[in-house]
Amino acid sequence: MTSQVSSPAEQADEANDASEPSDSGDAVLSGGSPADGSTGGTGDGTGSGAEGKPEGTDGTRGAGGTGEKEVRRLERVIIRFAGDSGDGMQLTGDRFTSETASFGNDLSTLPNFPAEIRAPAGTLPGVSSFQLHFADHDILTPGDAPNVLVAMNPAALKANIGDVPRGADIIVNTDEFTKRPMAKVGYAVSPLEDGSLDGYQVHPVPLTTLTIEALKEFGLSRKEAERSKNMFALGLLSWMYHRPTEGTERFLRAKFAKKPQIAEANVAAFRAGWNFGETTEDFAVSYEVAPADAAFPAGTYRNISGNLALSYGLVAAGHQAELPLYLGSYPITPASDILHELSKHKNFGVRTFQAEDEIAAIGAALGAAFGGSLAVTTTSGPGVALKSETIGLAVSLELPLLVVAIQRGGPSTGLPTKTEQADLLQAMYGRNGEAPVPVVAPRTPADCFDAALEAARIALVYRTPVFLLSDGYLANGSEPWRIPEPDELPDLRVRFATGPNHELADGTEVFWPYKRDPQTLARPWAVPGTPGLEHRIGGIEKQDGTGNISYDPANHDFMVRTRQAKVDGIQVPDLEVDDPDGARTLVLGWGSTYGPITAAVRRLRKAGEPIAQAHLRHLNPFPRNLGEILARYDKVVVPEMNLGQLATLLRAKYLVDAHSYNQVNGMPFKAEQLATALKEAIDV
């Protein structure tokens, strides 16, 4: 299992060590956690216990004088690995995540890394981190604050110490706390010696020295040996939290099968870290977090990232539609992983094309749609801007096309490796003319699978391009996903036009490419080469029915209104509201805010505050019952990682005084932050 994330910096800098995530781990488990963390358990998704320690129980087991170390049981833990972008923190977190998922815990992750190919070593902008929240019950977020921080150098400590609550554990690589690395980040005196960390449980560990010593027998250079210090740290944390080790050892041997010496060196560093935890007196306690399978229905689960789930959803959609899947794409962070993944699945009828630019990519995809494929193009916000004219062409041609946009910080190049929800209005209106496009948004990494199927359903049934709006938080984060049974997947098969569909006044049977289905207003899909179905396509307005070029004002007005009516008439499920207490305040979200909002709502209800929650998957068209739901409540609060784009749409359409709560700092909301804001909304 893998969360499938890495920065370009790590990929470029660590070709010779265990630092690059693999996509080959497909381990599964029975029981475990739900796909969206929305059922069972009572956790609020924060994982912060008293004084910053992991929340647990009183149950401990120790040696009673036998010399064995105490083992303490916990309900949940939040760990953050932090270091240079060349230290392999994404790989370290990824492997810990995979073993945690195999063990059966519910989990949620937050990778966070620089955009530079090789960020300046030892500096604050160059810090890469990976946060993992795992528990014995269902959870919703990567957690607000880490219970354990692993800091590989002074920059990692300084960049992250503000998030660490007092009393938390800090594991520090003391080998890096020398004069020059400390000076780079403004430490005049070592924080390990000046008393500034007295409120924390600090564990000074010379990770580099211990790793080099453990690998002496392999004859590696000092630089080569140092690269394995992330595996030493992983071994230590695996001992500390009783994580399985066999999977990581298999992963390392498989990854470096062509370099057995490197493979065994990394395995040795990993084992040395585990043994260090077992033998050192500095770690007197280890912890157990039980599997979460008691809280959730039985099934086969795997750890999955949002981009991987979305890729699998597209493959499943092509299979269920009995159509070849065609991806026309140009690499762009954070969407590139979808291109990488789909390129591996030619055996499922998937064809991938890496074009020379964004415009060529969507042009090829639209051509594939004309040819009878389930066509997809993937990008992020800057690429959507370049694709806008061709999206408008797809609206005019009325062909099924999935536009997958993985949102990131903007405008322009913006923050390529950070998350944002600021492309909603671009998806809704970012084209010339009246060019309505349906918009679907997943709410969790695992939900990206179902959202891809739903977007494909709409595109195929209604013959329209569809926006699938994910974001960097969902794309790179991971959680357990219940693998569905084949008979649970929707039937997406379509019927192509095979012959004439219209009779002229003189009785002649002809094919009209814009004659519509009376229920869906979809036009027929005629595969090129079908005898008798020749027809014209292009960007100039078409005559209703015949598809001939038309400059007639009345016809244009009719076609514009018909295309809008087609989108407005798309059948989507009614919005469900979670309101057990008859609340007067509704919090309404969309996309990746689902986890933090739900965690905040749980906190408030636990404190006795009534609050209702609803979450939108369909943003165009809105669910039919949305207006009636909004009218029920005195206050509607809309948290978004933008400056209020959904709130603007709600105010315009429903004349409701939607209150925005906004954040655009490149990071997801924290549960405590939202709980405080929602409590203020209730009290006002």
PDB file of N, CA and C in Angstrom, residues 62 64 163 259 360 494 624 664:
ATOM      1  N   GLY A  62       3.713  -4.077  31.392  1.00  0.00           N
ATOM      2  CA  GLY A  62       5.148  -3.955  31.530  1.00  0.00           C
ATOM      3  C   GLY A  62       5.750  -5.225  32.070  1.00  0.00           C
ATOM      4  N   GLY A  64       7.121  -5.722  35.077  1.00  0.00           N
ATOM      5  CA  GLY A  64       6.990  -6.060  36.484  1.00  0.00           C
ATOM      6  C   GLY A  64       8.300  -6.544  37.070  1.00  0.00           C
ATOM      7  N   ASP A 163       3.760  24.141  15.835  1.00  0.00           N
ATOM      8  CA  ASP A 163       2.575  23.281  15.775  1.00  0.00           C
ATOM      9  C   ASP A 163       2.555  22.223  16.870  1.00  0.00           C
ATOM     10  N   LYS A 259      20.189  -3.551  -7.060  1.00  0.00           N
ATOM     11  CA  LYS A 259      21.309  -3.071  -6.231  1.00  0.00           C
ATOM     12  C   LYS A 259      21.211  -3.737  -4.862  1.00  0.00           C
ATOM     13  N   ALA A 360      -2.753  20.974 -26.596  1.00  0.00           N
ATOM     14  CA  ALA A 360      -2.702  19.751 -27.396  1.00  0.00           C
ATOM     15  C   ALA A 360      -3.302  18.575 -26.637  1.00  0.00           C
ATOM     16  N   VAL A 494     -23.302   2.814 -22.908  1.00  0.00           N
ATOM     17  CA  VAL A 494     -24.023   3.770 -23.750  1.00  0.00           C
ATOM     18  C   VAL A 494     -24.329   3.126 -25.098  1.00  0.00           C
ATOM     19  N   ARG A 624     -31.564  19.376  -6.179  1.00  0.00           N
ATOM     20  CA  ARG A 624     -32.872  20.020  -6.289  1.00  0.00           C
ATOM     21  C   ARG A 624     -33.373  20.588  -4.957  1.00  0.00           C
ATOM     22  N   VAL A 664      -6.778  30.789   2.836  1.00  0.00           N
ATOM     23  CA  VAL A 664      -6.038  30.557   1.588  1.00  0.00           C
ATOM     24  C   VAL A 664      -4.536  30.568   1.874  1.00  0.00           C
TER      25      VAL A 664
END
